[in-house]
Amino acid sequence: MMSHHGVTPEFQGIMDEITSIGLDWHSETLVENSKRNKPFIAKSIKDIASPQQKKAESAIIISAGPSLYKNNILARIKDSGYEGSIVAIDGSYVRCLKAGLIPDYVLTLDPHPTRIVRWFGDPDFESNLKGDDYFSRQDLDIAFRNNSNEENRRNIELVNRHGKDQKLVICSSAPMNVVERTEAVGFDAYWWAPLVDNPGSPGSLTRAMVNETKLPAMNTGGTVGTAAWVFALTALKIPRIAVVGMDLGYYKADTGYQLTQTYGPLKDKVGEDNLKDVFPEFTYPDTDEVFYTDPTYYWYRCNILDLLAASKSTLYNCTGGGTLFGDGVVCVGIDEFCAGF
């Protein structure tokens, strides 16, 4: 079922390890967090009201890849007067607010105990930052690289101002600081369990979470952007869905391998001289710009293409770059999509 792009057997082997490594890493956390969050669970995604009128006709999923700011996507959506539904992921939420774009839904997935709360403004900013260079290296939102108290304070104020009664689509395995922060702000939370394995298999983590919480399970494709697309398609039942900021890779022209999240482990695994084998290149069809990906992003790419094939649906990729193209994907400019092409 995997969609291949001339990758080496070694690359394929590394990619095949990702699922089990991720599950092993998170297995106890997923179930423990789901148990611990039970007192906070009042509503599930089944309780979300169906979108009405133009909001029922189309949606834009706002992921947080570097193309989001490189291509000035948020300002273009705002200026278009787009009237469909907007689903932001946690990592793009503050950026949307700064752009004056108020999402209809915000979706959060990752159980990481210290990083994810930062997307909502982190009350324990300094202690959560200690010994973690994730934000100084990541390319999701350049403003987050400076690791400043001042930036965090601004984000807290923004989220406090806009978050009350905002629809939050929150995973049962969310970390406690995200649950407490969003509860304190007053988000309108709708819960779901992540489909991380076959619920019918022995020792299934998905079945354990569903049994514990009685929540519906939703496929995530391994990443929050894909989970947001699945949510819009299956829970909101919106027929025309675009994605932006879903790069699933890196700009070759200005991002060296050493700036990626996987550089260290991959260098250790294959050696500096063989790194090209684990960072395959793609040329985005609309612009002929070259991007490269790594085993993790490539796995996400395969997952969403497989989900598209299984659902027989079309995804409009308005990212303007990256590696997401293939069967079921129509690459189109964000201005055209917003104008209802």
CSV table of C-alpha atoms in Angstrom, one decimal:
chain,number,residue,atom,x,y,z
A,1,MET,CA,0.0,0.0,0.0
A,2,MET,CA,3.0,2.4,0.4
A,3,SER,CA,3.6,5.0,-2.2
A,4,HIS,CA,7.2,4.9,-3.2
A,5,HIS,CA,9.6,7.4,-4.8
A,6,GLY,CA,12.6,5.4,-5.8
A,7,VAL,CA,13.8,5.1,-2.2
A,8,THR,CA,16.6,2.7,-1.2
A,9,PRO,CA,15.8,-0.5,0.7
A,10,GLU,CA,17.7,1.0,3.7
A,11,PHE,CA,15.4,4.0,3.7
A,12,GLN,CA,12.4,1.7,3.4
A,13,GLY,CA,13.7,-0.2,6.4
A,14,ILE,CA,14.2,2.9,8.5
A,15,MET,CA,10.7,4.1,7.5
A,16,ASP,CA,9.1,0.8,8.5
A,17,GLU,CA,10.7,1.1,12.0
A,18,ILE,CA,9.0,4.5,12.6
A,19,THR,CA,5.6,3.1,13.5
A,20,SER,CA,6.9,0.7,16.1
A,21,ILE,CA,9.4,3.1,17.5
A,22,GLY,CA,6.7,5.8,17.9
A,23,LEU,CA,4.3,3.4,19.5
A,24,ASP,CA,6.9,2.0,21.9
A,25,TRP,CA,7.9,5.5,22.8
A,26,HIS,CA,4.4,6.6,23.5
A,27,SER,CA,2.6,3.4,24.5
A,28,GLU,CA,2.4,3.9,28.2
A,29,THR,CA,1.8,7.7,27.8
A,30,LEU,CA,-1.1,7.3,25.4
A,31,VAL,CA,-3.1,5.1,27.8
A,32,GLU,CA,-2.0,6.8,31.0
A,33,ASN,CA,-2.9,10.2,29.7
A,34,SER,CA,-6.3,8.9,28.4
A,35,LYS,CA,-7.1,7.5,31.9
A,36,ARG,CA,-6.0,10.7,33.6
A,37,ASN,CA,-8.0,13.0,31.3
A,38,LYS,CA,-11.3,11.2,31.9
A,39,PRO,CA,-12.5,13.8,34.4
A,40,PHE,CA,-12.1,16.5,31.8
A,41,ILE,CA,-14.0,14.6,29.0
A,42,ALA,CA,-17.6,16.0,28.7
A,43,LYS,CA,-18.1,15.9,24.9
A,44,SER,CA,-16.7,13.9,22.0
A,45,ILE,CA,-16.3,14.9,18.3
A,46,LYS,CA,-19.7,13.2,17.7
A,47,ASP,CA,-21.2,16.1,19.6
A,48,ILE,CA,-19.9,18.8,17.3
A,49,ALA,CA,-22.7,20.5,15.5
A,50,SER,CA,-22.6,20.1,11.7
A,51,PRO,CA,-21.2,23.2,9.9
A,52,GLN,CA,-23.8,25.2,8.0
A,53,GLN,CA,-24.1,27.0,4.7
A,54,LYS,CA,-20.7,27.9,3.2
A,55,LYS,CA,-18.9,26.4,6.1
A,56,ALA,CA,-20.3,23.0,5.2
A,57,GLU,CA,-19.2,23.3,1.5
A,58,SER,CA,-15.4,23.6,1.9
A,59,ALA,CA,-12.6,23.8,4.5
A,60,ILE,CA,-9.0,24.7,4.7
A,61,ILE,CA,-6.6,22.8,7.0
A,62,ILE,CA,-3.9,25.1,8.2
A,63,SER,CA,-0.7,23.1,9.0
A,64,ALA,CA,2.5,24.8,10.1
A,65,GLY,CA,5.2,24.0,7.6
A,66,PRO,CA,7.6,26.8,6.5
A,67,SER,CA,5.6,27.4,3.3
A,68,LEU,CA,2.9,29.0,5.5
A,69,TYR,CA,5.0,32.1,6.0
A,70,LYS,CA,7.2,31.8,2.9
A,71,ASN,CA,4.1,31.9,0.7
A,72,ASN,CA,2.2,34.5,2.8
A,73,ILE,CA,-0.7,32.0,3.0
A,74,LEU,CA,-2.6,33.3,6.0
A,75,ALA,CA,-2.8,36.9,4.7
A,76,ARG,CA,-4.0,35.6,1.3
A,77,ILE,CA,-6.8,33.6,3.0
A,78,LYS,CA,-7.7,36.6,5.1
A,79,ASP,CA,-7.7,39.0,2.2
A,80,SER,CA,-9.8,36.6,0.1
A,81,GLY,CA,-12.8,36.9,2.4
A,82,TYR,CA,-13.0,33.0,2.4
A,83,GLU,CA,-16.2,31.9,4.1
A,84,GLY,CA,-15.6,28.1,4.4
A,85,SER,CA,-14.5,26.3,7.5
A,86,ILE,CA,-11.0,26.8,8.9
A,87,VAL,CA,-9.3,24.1,10.9
A,88,ALA,CA,-6.0,25.1,12.5
A,89,ILE,CA,-3.6,22.6,14.0
A,90,ASP,CA,-2.1,23.5,17.4
A,91,GLY,CA,1.3,24.6,15.8
A,92,SER,CA,-0.4,27.1,13.5
A,93,TYR,CA,-3.0,28.5,15.9
A,94,VAL,CA,-1.1,31.5,17.3
A,95,ARG,CA,0.1,32.3,13.8
A,96,CYS,CA,-3.5,32.4,12.6
A,97,LEU,CA,-4.5,34.7,15.5
A,98,LYS,CA,-1.6,37.0,14.7
A,99,ALA,CA,-2.8,37.2,11.1
A,100,GLY,CA,-6.3,38.1,12.2
A,101,LEU,CA,-7.7,34.7,11.0
A,102,ILE,CA,-9.9,33.1,13.7
A,103,PRO,CA,-10.2,29.3,13.1
A,104,ASP,CA,-13.5,27.5,13.5
A,105,TYR,CA,-11.7,24.5,15.0
A,106,VAL,CA,-8.2,23.9,16.6
A,107,LEU,CA,-6.9,20.4,16.6
A,108,THR,CA,-4.2,19.0,19.0
A,109,LEU,CA,-2.7,15.5,18.9
A,110,ASP,CA,0.8,15.1,20.3
A,111,PRO,CA,1.2,13.8,23.9
A,112,HIS,CA,4.6,15.5,24.4
A,113,PRO,CA,4.8,16.6,28.1
A,114,THR,CA,6.5,20.0,27.6
A,115,ARG,CA,6.4,21.2,24.0
A,116,ILE,CA,2.8,21.2,22.8
A,117,VAL,CA,1.5,23.6,25.5
A,118,ARG,CA,3.8,26.3,24.0
A,119,TRP,CA,1.4,26.6,21.0
A,120,PHE,CA,-1.2,27.8,23.4
A,121,GLY,CA,1.1,30.1,25.4
A,122,ASP,CA,3.0,28.3,28.2
A,123,PRO,CA,2.5,29.4,31.8
A,124,ASP,CA,5.6,27.3,32.7
A,125,PHE,CA,7.7,28.5,29.8
A,126,GLU,CA,11.1,28.7,31.4
A,127,SER,CA,11.1,25.3,33.1
A,128,ASN,CA,9.7,23.6,30.0
A,129,LEU,CA,12.4,25.1,27.9
A,130,LYS,CA,15.4,23.8,29.9
A,131,GLY,CA,17.6,21.4,28.1
A,132,ASP,CA,15.4,21.3,25.0
A,133,ASP,CA,16.6,22.8,21.7
A,134,TYR,CA,13.5,21.7,19.7
A,135,PHE,CA,12.1,25.2,19.2
A,136,SER,CA,15.5,26.8,18.4
A,137,ARG,CA,15.9,24.3,15.6
A,138,GLN,CA,12.4,23.9,14.2
A,139,ASP,CA,11.1,25.8,11.2
A,140,LEU,CA,7.3,25.8,11.9
A,141,ASP,CA,7.2,29.4,13.1
A,142,ILE,CA,10.3,31.5,13.1
A,143,ALA,CA,9.0,33.6,16.0
A,144,PHE,CA,9.2,30.5,18.2
A,145,ARG,CA,12.9,30.1,17.6
A,146,ASN,CA,13.9,33.1,19.7
A,147,ASN,CA,12.7,31.3,22.9
A,148,SER,CA,11.8,34.6,24.5
A,149,ASN,CA,9.6,35.2,27.5
A,150,GLU,CA,8.2,38.3,25.8
A,151,GLU,CA,7.0,36.3,22.8
A,152,ASN,CA,5.4,33.7,25.1
A,153,ARG,CA,3.7,36.4,27.1
A,154,ARG,CA,2.2,37.8,23.9
A,155,ASN,CA,1.0,34.3,22.9
A,156,ILE,CA,-0.6,33.8,26.3
A,157,GLU,CA,-2.5,37.1,26.0
A,158,LEU,CA,-3.6,36.3,22.4
A,159,VAL,CA,-4.9,32.8,23.3
A,160,ASN,CA,-6.6,34.2,26.5
A,161,ARG,CA,-8.4,36.8,24.3
A,162,HIS,CA,-9.5,34.5,21.5
A,163,GLY,CA,-9.7,31.0,23.0
A,164,LYS,CA,-12.8,31.2,25.1
A,165,ASP,CA,-15.6,29.1,23.5
A,166,GLN,CA,-13.3,28.3,20.5
A,167,LYS,CA,-13.9,24.7,19.4
A,168,LEU,CA,-10.9,22.6,20.5
A,169,VAL,CA,-10.6,19.1,18.9
A,170,ILE,CA,-8.5,17.4,21.6
A,171,CYS,CA,-6.9,14.0,21.6
A,172,SER,CA,-7.5,11.8,24.7
A,173,SER,CA,-3.8,11.4,25.2
A,174,ALA,CA,-3.1,15.1,25.3
A,175,PRO,CA,-0.6,16.0,28.1
A,176,MET,CA,-2.0,17.4,31.3
A,177,ASN,CA,-0.5,20.9,30.8
A,178,VAL,CA,-2.3,21.3,27.5
A,179,VAL,CA,-5.6,20.1,29.1
A,180,GLU,CA,-5.2,22.5,32.1
A,181,ARG,CA,-4.1,25.4,29.9
A,182,THR,CA,-7.0,25.0,27.4
A,183,GLU,CA,-9.5,24.4,30.2
A,184,ALA,CA,-8.3,27.6,32.0
A,185,VAL,CA,-8.7,29.6,28.8
A,186,GLY,CA,-12.3,28.2,28.3
A,187,PHE,CA,-12.0,26.4,25.1
A,188,ASP,CA,-15.0,24.4,24.0
A,189,ALA,CA,-13.4,20.9,24.0
A,190,TYR,CA,-14.5,17.9,21.9
A,191,TRP,CA,-12.5,14.8,22.6
A,192,TRP,CA,-11.4,11.7,20.5
A,193,ALA,CA,-9.0,8.8,20.8
A,194,PRO,CA,-6.2,8.3,18.3
A,195,LEU,CA,-6.3,5.2,16.1
A,196,VAL,CA,-2.7,4.0,16.5
A,197,ASP,CA,-3.0,0.3,15.7
A,198,ASN,CA,-5.6,-2.4,14.9
A,199,PRO,CA,-8.2,-2.3,17.6
A,200,GLY,CA,-8.8,-6.0,17.0
A,201,SER,CA,-5.2,-7.1,17.7
A,202,PRO,CA,-4.1,-8.4,21.1
A,203,GLY,CA,-2.9,-5.7,23.4
A,204,SER,CA,-4.2,-2.9,21.2
A,205,LEU,CA,-3.5,0.6,22.6
A,206,THR,CA,-6.4,2.0,20.6
A,207,ARG,CA,-8.8,-0.5,22.2
A,208,ALA,CA,-7.4,0.3,25.6
A,209,MET,CA,-8.0,4.1,25.1
A,210,VAL,CA,-11.5,3.6,23.7
A,211,ASN,CA,-12.5,1.2,26.5
A,212,GLU,CA,-11.1,3.6,29.1
A,213,THR,CA,-12.7,6.8,27.7
A,214,LYS,CA,-15.7,5.6,25.6
A,215,LEU,CA,-14.5,8.0,22.9
A,216,PRO,CA,-14.7,7.5,19.1
A,217,ALA,CA,-11.3,6.6,17.5
A,218,MET,CA,-10.0,8.7,14.6
A,219,ASN,CA,-7.1,7.9,12.2
A,220,THR,CA,-4.3,10.4,12.4
A,221,GLY,CA,-1.9,9.2,9.7
A,222,GLY,CA,0.8,9.8,12.3
A,223,THR,CA,0.6,13.6,12.3
A,224,VAL,CA,-1.6,16.4,13.4
A,225,GLY,CA,-2.2,17.9,9.9
A,226,THR,CA,-3.5,14.6,8.6
A,227,ALA,CA,-5.6,14.1,11.7
A,228,ALA,CA,-7.2,17.6,11.0
A,229,TRP,CA,-7.9,16.5,7.4
A,230,VAL,CA,-9.5,13.2,8.6
A,231,PHE,CA,-11.6,15.2,11.1
A,232,ALA,CA,-12.9,17.6,8.4
A,233,LEU,CA,-13.7,14.7,6.1
A,234,THR,CA,-15.3,12.2,8.5
A,235,ALA,CA,-16.6,14.3,11.5
A,236,LEU,CA,-17.6,17.5,9.7
A,237,LYS,CA,-18.3,15.7,6.4
A,238,ILE,CA,-17.0,18.6,4.3
A,239,PRO,CA,-16.7,17.5,0.7
A,240,ARG,CA,-14.0,20.0,-0.6
A,241,ILE,CA,-10.9,20.2,1.6
A,242,ALA,CA,-7.7,22.1,1.0
A,243,VAL,CA,-4.5,21.9,3.0
A,244,VAL,CA,-1.9,24.6,3.4
A,245,GLY,CA,1.5,24.5,5.3
A,246,MET,CA,1.6,20.7,4.7
A,247,ASP,CA,5.2,20.6,3.3
A,248,LEU,CA,6.1,17.1,4.5
A,249,GLY,CA,9.6,18.0,3.7
A,250,TYR,CA,12.2,20.8,3.5
A,251,TYR,CA,13.2,23.5,1.1
A,252,LYS,CA,16.5,22.2,-0.5
A,253,ALA,CA,17.7,25.7,-1.3
A,254,ASP,CA,17.8,27.0,2.2
A,255,THR,CA,17.6,24.1,4.7
A,256,GLY,CA,20.7,22.0,5.2
A,257,TYR,CA,20.3,18.5,6.5
A,258,GLN,CA,21.8,19.6,9.9
A,259,LEU,CA,18.7,21.8,10.5
A,260,THR,CA,16.3,18.8,10.3
A,261,GLN,CA,14.9,17.1,13.4
A,262,THR,CA,16.2,13.7,12.2
A,263,TYR,CA,19.8,14.7,11.2
A,264,GLY,CA,21.6,13.4,14.3
A,265,PRO,CA,20.0,9.9,14.4
A,266,LEU,CA,20.2,9.4,10.6
A,267,LYS,CA,23.8,10.5,10.5
A,268,ASP,CA,24.6,8.0,13.3
A,269,LYS,CA,22.7,5.3,11.4
A,270,VAL,CA,24.0,5.7,7.8
A,271,GLY,CA,27.1,7.9,8.1
A,272,GLU,CA,27.6,11.5,6.8
A,273,ASP,CA,28.6,10.3,3.3
A,274,ASN,CA,25.3,8.4,2.8
A,275,LEU,CA,22.9,11.1,4.0
A,276,LYS,CA,21.6,11.7,0.5
A,277,ASP,CA,20.1,8.2,0.5
A,278,VAL,CA,17.9,9.0,3.5
A,279,PHE,CA,16.8,12.5,2.3
A,280,PRO,CA,15.2,11.8,-1.1
A,281,GLU,CA,14.3,14.7,-3.3
A,282,PHE,CA,11.0,15.8,-4.9
A,283,THR,CA,10.3,18.5,-7.4
A,284,TYR,CA,7.0,20.3,-6.7
A,285,PRO,CA,5.0,20.1,-10.0
A,286,ASP,CA,3.5,23.6,-10.0
A,287,THR,CA,6.8,25.5,-9.3
A,288,ASP,CA,9.6,23.1,-10.2
A,289,GLU,CA,11.1,23.9,-6.8
A,290,VAL,CA,13.2,21.1,-5.2
A,291,PHE,CA,12.4,19.8,-1.8
A,292,TYR,CA,13.7,16.8,0.2
A,293,THR,CA,12.1,14.7,2.8
A,294,ASP,CA,13.2,12.3,5.5
A,295,PRO,CA,11.9,8.9,6.6
A,296,THR,CA,9.4,10.4,9.1
A,297,TYR,CA,7.9,12.9,6.7
A,298,TYR,CA,7.9,10.3,3.9
A,299,TRP,CA,6.0,8.0,6.2
A,300,TYR,CA,3.4,10.7,6.8
A,301,ARG,CA,3.2,11.3,3.1
A,302,CYS,CA,2.6,7.7,2.4
A,303,ASN,CA,-0.1,7.5,5.1
A,304,ILE,CA,-2.1,10.5,3.7
A,305,LEU,CA,-1.9,9.2,0.1
A,306,ASP,CA,-3.1,5.8,1.3
A,307,LEU,CA,-6.0,7.4,3.3
A,308,LEU,CA,-6.9,9.4,0.2
A,309,ALA,CA,-7.0,6.2,-1.9
A,310,ALA,CA,-9.1,4.4,0.8
A,311,SER,CA,-11.6,7.2,1.1
A,312,LYS,CA,-11.8,7.9,-2.6
A,313,SER,CA,-11.7,11.6,-1.9
A,314,THR,CA,-9.7,14.5,-3.4
A,315,LEU,CA,-7.4,16.7,-1.4
A,316,TYR,CA,-6.6,20.2,-2.7
A,317,ASN,CA,-3.0,21.0,-1.9
A,318,CYS,CA,-2.6,24.8,-1.7
A,319,THR,CA,0.7,24.6,0.1
A,320,GLY,CA,2.6,26.0,-2.9
A,321,GLY,CA,5.5,23.6,-2.3
A,322,GLY,CA,6.6,20.4,-0.5
A,323,THR,CA,6.3,16.8,-1.3
A,324,LEU,CA,2.6,16.1,-1.1
A,325,PHE,CA,1.4,15.3,-4.7
A,326,GLY,CA,0.2,12.1,-6.4
A,327,ASP,CA,-3.1,10.3,-6.9
A,328,GLY,CA,-6.0,12.0,-5.2
A,329,VAL,CA,-4.1,15.3,-4.7
A,330,VAL,CA,-4.8,18.4,-6.9
A,331,CYS,CA,-2.2,21.1,-6.5
A,332,VAL,CA,-3.8,24.5,-6.8
A,333,GLY,CA,-3.1,28.0,-5.6
A,334,ILE,CA,-4.7,29.2,-2.4
A,335,ASP,CA,-6.2,32.2,-4.1
A,336,GLU,CA,-8.0,30.0,-6.6
A,337,PHE,CA,-9.3,27.7,-4.0
A,338,CYS,CA,-10.6,30.6,-1.9
A,339,ALA,CA,-12.3,32.0,-5.0
A,340,GLY,CA,-14.1,28.7,-5.4
A,341,PHE,CA,-12.4,27.5,-8.6
